[in-house]
Short mmCIF file of C-alpha atoms in Angstrom, two decimals:
data_model
loop_
_atom_site.label_atom_id
_atom_site.label_comp_id
_atom_site.label_asym_id
_atom_site.label_seq_id
_atom_site.Cartn_x
_atom_site.Cartn_y
_atom_site.Cartn_z
CA UNK A 276 -16.44 -35.61 123.26
CA UNK A 277 -17.92 -35.08 119.80
CA UNK A 278 -18.60 -38.07 117.55
CA UNK A 279 -15.89 -37.07 115.05
CA UNK A 280 -13.30 -36.86 117.86
CA UNK A 281 -14.43 -40.23 119.20
CA UNK A 282 -14.10 -41.81 115.77
CA UNK A 283 -10.58 -40.45 115.37
CA UNK A 284 -9.59 -41.81 118.78
CA UNK A 285 -11.05 -45.21 117.90
CA UNK A 286 -9.10 -45.33 114.61
CA UNK A 287 -5.88 -44.33 116.39
CA UNK A 288 -6.34 -47.03 119.05
CA UNK A 289 -7.11 -49.75 116.51
CA UNK A 290 -4.12 -48.70 114.37
CA UNK A 291 -1.76 -48.95 117.33
CA UNK A 292 -3.08 -52.21 118.76
CA UNK A 293 -4.42 -53.99 115.68
CA UNK A 294 -7.72 -54.73 117.43
CA UNK A 295 -9.83 -53.44 120.32
CA UNK A 296 -12.83 -54.66 122.30
CA UNK A 297 -16.09 -52.75 122.77
CA UNK A 298 -15.75 -52.75 126.57
CA UNK A 299 -12.20 -51.41 126.35
CA UNK A 300 -13.27 -48.53 124.09
CA UNK A 301 -16.26 -47.67 126.26
CA UNK A 302 -14.00 -47.40 129.33
CA UNK A 303 -11.28 -45.39 127.61
CA UNK A 304 -13.72 -42.96 125.97
CA UNK A 305 -16.13 -42.83 128.91
CA UNK A 306 -19.26 -43.62 126.89
CA UNK A 307 -21.82 -46.43 126.86
CA UNK A 308 -21.37 -49.78 125.13
CA UNK A 309 -24.28 -48.91 122.84
CA UNK A 310 -22.56 -45.68 121.75
CA UNK A 311 -19.35 -47.57 120.94
CA UNK A 312 -21.27 -50.21 118.97
CA UNK A 313 -22.94 -47.44 116.93
CA UNK A 314 -19.57 -45.79 116.35
CA UNK A 315 -18.01 -49.06 115.17
CA UNK A 316 -20.92 -49.77 112.84
CA UNK A 317 -20.60 -46.32 111.25
CA UNK A 318 -16.84 -46.70 110.85
CA UNK A 319 -17.39 -50.09 109.24
CA UNK A 320 -19.94 -48.62 106.80
CA UNK A 321 -17.37 -45.96 105.88
CA UNK A 322 -14.85 -48.69 105.10
CA UNK A 323 -12.41 -47.62 107.82
CA UNK A 324 -12.53 -50.74 110.03
CA UNK A 325 -13.68 -54.35 110.02
CA UNK A 326 -15.76 -55.78 112.87
CA UNK A 327 -14.68 -58.85 114.78
CA UNK A 328 -16.27 -60.75 117.67
CA UNK A 329 -16.77 -58.23 120.49
CA UNK A 330 -14.78 -55.47 118.87
CA UNK A 331 -13.04 -54.21 115.73
CA UNK A 332 -9.82 -54.51 113.71
CA UNK A 333 -8.15 -52.18 111.23
CA UNK A 334 -9.49 -52.38 107.67
CA UNK A 335 -7.49 -54.83 105.59
CA UNK A 336 -6.69 -54.66 101.90
CA UNK A 337 -9.11 -56.50 99.61
CA UNK A 338 -7.31 -59.46 97.96
CA UNK A 339 -6.36 -58.99 94.30
CA UNK A 340 -8.42 -61.93 93.09
CA UNK A 341 -11.53 -60.56 94.77
CA UNK A 342 -11.07 -57.08 93.27
CA UNK A 343 -10.58 -58.50 89.78
CA UNK A 344 -14.15 -59.79 89.65
CA UNK A 345 -15.82 -56.51 90.64
CA UNK A 346 -17.06 -53.94 88.10
CA UNK A 347 -15.00 -55.63 85.37
CA UNK A 348 -16.92 -54.06 82.45
CA UNK A 349 -16.57 -50.58 83.97
CA UNK A 350 -12.83 -51.09 84.49
CA UNK A 351 -12.42 -52.16 80.87
CA UNK A 352 -14.24 -49.02 79.67
CA UNK A 353 -12.07 -46.83 81.90
CA UNK A 354 -8.98 -48.54 80.47
CA UNK A 355 -10.15 -47.82 76.92
CA UNK A 356 -10.46 -44.14 77.84
CA UNK A 357 -6.93 -44.14 79.26
CA UNK A 358 -5.36 -45.62 76.13
CA UNK A 359 -6.45 -42.57 74.11
CA UNK A 360 -4.26 -40.37 76.35
CA UNK A 361 -1.06 -42.32 75.66
CA UNK A 362 1.39 -41.39 72.89
CA UNK A 363 4.42 -43.12 71.43
CA UNK A 364 7.57 -42.39 73.42
CA UNK A 365 5.72 -41.86 76.72
CA UNK A 366 7.03 -43.14 80.04
CA UNK A 367 3.90 -44.40 81.83
CA UNK A 368 3.35 -45.39 85.43
CA UNK A 369 0.65 -47.97 86.14
CA UNK A 370 -0.34 -48.02 89.79
CA UNK A 371 -1.10 -51.35 91.43
CA UNK A 372 -4.73 -52.34 90.92
CA UNK A 373 -7.25 -54.13 88.77
CA UNK A 374 -8.30 -51.08 86.72
CA UNK A 375 -4.69 -50.37 85.78
CA UNK A 376 -4.34 -54.10 85.04
CA UNK A 377 -6.97 -53.61 82.32
CA UNK A 378 -4.87 -50.75 80.90
CA UNK A 379 -1.85 -53.09 80.81
CA UNK A 380 -3.83 -55.67 78.84
CA UNK A 381 -4.52 -53.04 76.16
CA UNK A 382 -0.83 -52.07 76.00
CA UNK A 383 0.41 -55.59 75.21
CA UNK A 384 0.70 -54.89 71.48
CA UNK A 385 2.05 -51.33 71.82
CA UNK A 386 5.56 -50.25 70.82
CA UNK A 387 7.73 -47.29 71.74
CA UNK A 388 6.52 -47.09 75.34
CA UNK A 389 8.12 -47.49 78.75
CA UNK A 390 5.88 -48.79 81.52
CA UNK A 391 6.83 -48.51 85.19
CA UNK A 392 4.73 -50.38 87.74
CA UNK A 393 4.74 -51.71 91.29
CA UNK A 394 2.17 -54.39 90.43
CA UNK A 395 3.49 -57.91 89.91
CA UNK A 396 0.45 -59.02 87.91
CA UNK A 397 0.79 -56.03 85.56
CA UNK A 398 4.48 -56.83 85.10
CA UNK A 399 3.60 -60.46 84.39
CA UNK A 400 1.16 -59.58 81.62
CA UNK A 401 3.64 -57.16 80.02
CA UNK A 402 6.53 -59.65 80.04
CA UNK A 403 5.52 -60.88 76.61
CA UNK A 404 4.85 -57.39 75.21
CA UNK A 405 6.99 -54.96 73.23
CA UNK A 406 7.00 -52.22 75.88
CA UNK A 407 10.11 -51.40 77.90
CA UNK A 408 9.13 -52.68 81.36
CA UNK A 409 10.43 -51.42 84.71
CA UNK A 410 9.23 -53.16 87.88
CA UNK A 411 9.51 -51.20 91.08
CA UNK A 412 11.40 -53.04 93.82
CA UNK A 413 10.38 -53.41 97.44
CA UNK A 414 8.50 -55.62 99.85
CA UNK A 415 5.78 -57.75 98.25
CA UNK A 416 2.31 -57.25 99.69
CA UNK A 417 1.07 -60.72 98.76
CA UNK A 418 -2.65 -60.04 99.17
CA UNK A 419 -2.58 -57.32 96.49
CA UNK A 420 0.40 -58.39 94.41
CA UNK A 421 2.07 -54.99 94.82
CA UNK A 422 5.51 -53.75 95.86
CA UNK A 423 5.55 -51.45 98.88
CA UNK A 424 7.89 -50.14 101.57
CA UNK A 425 10.98 -47.95 101.87
CA UNK A 426 12.81 -49.34 98.81
CA UNK A 427 9.79 -48.85 96.54
CA UNK A 428 9.22 -45.34 97.92
CA UNK A 429 12.85 -44.34 97.38
CA UNK A 430 12.82 -45.60 93.81
CA UNK A 431 9.67 -43.68 92.90
CA UNK A 432 10.84 -40.53 94.69
CA UNK A 433 13.72 -40.31 92.21
CA UNK A 434 11.83 -41.26 89.04
CA UNK A 435 10.05 -38.95 86.59
CA UNK A 436 7.26 -40.12 84.27
CA UNK A 437 5.11 -38.54 81.57
CA UNK A 438 1.76 -40.02 82.61
CA UNK A 439 0.69 -41.77 85.79
CA UNK A 440 -2.53 -43.75 85.98
CA UNK A 441 -3.39 -44.00 89.66
CA UNK A 442 -5.92 -45.97 91.67
CA UNK A 443 -7.40 -45.39 95.13
CA UNK A 444 -9.18 -47.34 97.82
CA UNK A 445 -11.71 -44.58 98.40
CA UNK A 446 -12.66 -40.94 97.85
CA UNK A 447 -14.49 -39.22 100.67
CA UNK A 448 -17.32 -36.65 100.49
CA UNK A 449 -14.82 -33.79 100.28
CA UNK A 450 -13.04 -35.49 97.36
CA UNK A 451 -9.96 -36.46 99.37
CA UNK A 452 -8.22 -39.53 97.92
CA UNK A 453 -7.60 -42.21 100.56
CA UNK A 454 -5.69 -45.47 101.09
CA UNK A 455 -5.41 -47.89 104.05
CA UNK A 456 -1.65 -47.71 104.73
CA UNK A 457 1.03 -45.04 105.15
CA UNK A 458 3.47 -46.89 102.86
CA UNK A 459 1.04 -46.72 99.97
CA UNK A 460 0.09 -43.12 100.70
CA UNK A 461 3.73 -41.97 100.57
CA UNK A 462 4.43 -43.87 97.37
CA UNK A 463 1.31 -42.67 95.57
CA UNK A 464 2.02 -39.08 96.66
CA UNK A 465 5.57 -39.24 95.30
CA UNK A 466 4.45 -40.69 91.98
CA UNK A 467 1.84 -37.96 91.50
CA UNK A 468 4.38 -35.29 92.42
CA UNK A 469 6.86 -36.64 89.85
CA UNK A 470 4.44 -37.03 86.93
CA UNK A 471 3.83 -34.47 84.19
CA UNK A 472 0.24 -35.70 83.94
CA UNK A 473 -1.65 -37.78 86.49
CA UNK A 474 -5.02 -39.44 86.06
CA UNK A 475 -7.08 -41.05 88.80
CA UNK A 476 -8.86 -44.11 87.39
CA UNK A 477 -11.67 -45.21 89.70
CA UNK A 478 -15.12 -46.75 89.35
CA UNK A 479 -18.14 -45.28 91.11
CA UNK A 480 -17.94 -47.74 94.04
CA UNK A 481 -14.87 -45.88 95.39
CA UNK A 482 -16.73 -42.63 96.07
CA UNK A 483 -18.32 -41.61 99.36
CA UNK A 484 -16.04 -43.84 101.43
CA UNK A 485 -13.24 -43.31 103.91
CA UNK A 486 -9.88 -44.99 104.47
CA UNK A 487 -7.21 -44.47 107.09
CA UNK A 488 -4.69 -42.23 105.25
CA UNK A 489 -5.20 -39.27 102.91
CA UNK A 490 -2.98 -39.29 99.80
CA UNK A 491 -4.07 -36.07 98.12
CA UNK A 492 -7.18 -34.47 96.57
CA UNK A 493 -9.02 -34.87 93.28
CA UNK A 494 -7.87 -31.36 92.36
CA UNK A 495 -4.27 -32.63 92.37
CA UNK A 496 -4.96 -34.74 89.26
CA UNK A 497 -4.94 -33.73 85.62
CA UNK A 498 -8.34 -35.45 85.42
CA UNK A 499 -10.42 -38.19 87.00
CA UNK A 500 -11.61 -40.99 84.72
CA UNK A 501 -14.73 -42.60 86.17
CA UNK A 502 -18.26 -43.86 85.57
CA UNK A 503 -19.50 -42.02 88.67
CA UNK A 504 -22.75 -40.09 88.09
CA UNK A 505 -22.31 -36.96 90.18
CA UNK A 506 -25.20 -35.14 91.84
CA UNK A 507 -25.94 -31.48 91.09
CA UNK A 508 -24.29 -30.41 94.35
CA UNK A 509 -21.24 -32.54 93.60
CA UNK A 510 -20.92 -31.05 90.11
CA UNK A 511 -20.96 -27.58 91.69
CA UNK A 512 -18.20 -28.62 94.10
CA UNK A 513 -16.14 -30.09 91.26
CA UNK A 514 -16.35 -26.84 89.30
CA UNK A 515 -15.45 -24.73 92.33
CA UNK A 516 -12.44 -26.96 93.02
CA UNK A 517 -11.45 -26.97 89.32
CA UNK A 518 -11.56 -30.75 89.11
CA UNK A 519 -11.73 -32.20 85.59
CA UNK A 520 -13.83 -35.31 85.08
CA UNK A 521 -13.53 -37.58 82.03
CA UNK A 522 -16.80 -39.55 82.14
CA UNK A 523 -17.04 -43.19 81.14
CA UNK A 524 -20.37 -44.66 80.06
CA UNK A 525 -21.21 -48.34 80.19
CA UNK A 526 -24.10 -49.71 78.13
#
């Protein structure tokens, strides 16, 4: 069995059971304990799993409070770039996340806008603003402060917006946009499908990593707003795939 096949089997097993032990994987896949340990370490480095004593568990969402403290200056610069794309009368979707939270902070004094979001913290900050605010219903994912599940998905499937500012857990080497859970993947896909313009707002730390579920591809977005410094080979790929990048520079 090739390494890629083994990795896929490991992810499938962990997803079904929640956790697996090294010995269990070695027996099921008919390989050595050392091979399994190397596989798990690689999957951990890719951000697809977390290690636990003697085995591995599925990658969990990073808590909202922890994400808020990371790359804060970059997120603020990305938010400033996003504001220039918004016009009076727009219906805007702000995806759950700390970069979109920075966009919300800049919209507090705006008028003539409608903001739709599935992020409780974004809704909270816009409660005292002049924007028309619509909070997506659903099950509350408490660790991230976002609304998810069938109700949220159904609501967004039937809604149309002018501009969607979307986040992502990771973008792999082929520029696929990834997220840890199926619920979020379905919702994000529906929002992108139902938006006239869609912008992916991500800092450089999100690139070159994997997550469990693919949402879509960078080429599915109007543009990607990021501080990522792409290599020469990556720039060539971006041009071939007709992906537009709006660069953000931080002093």
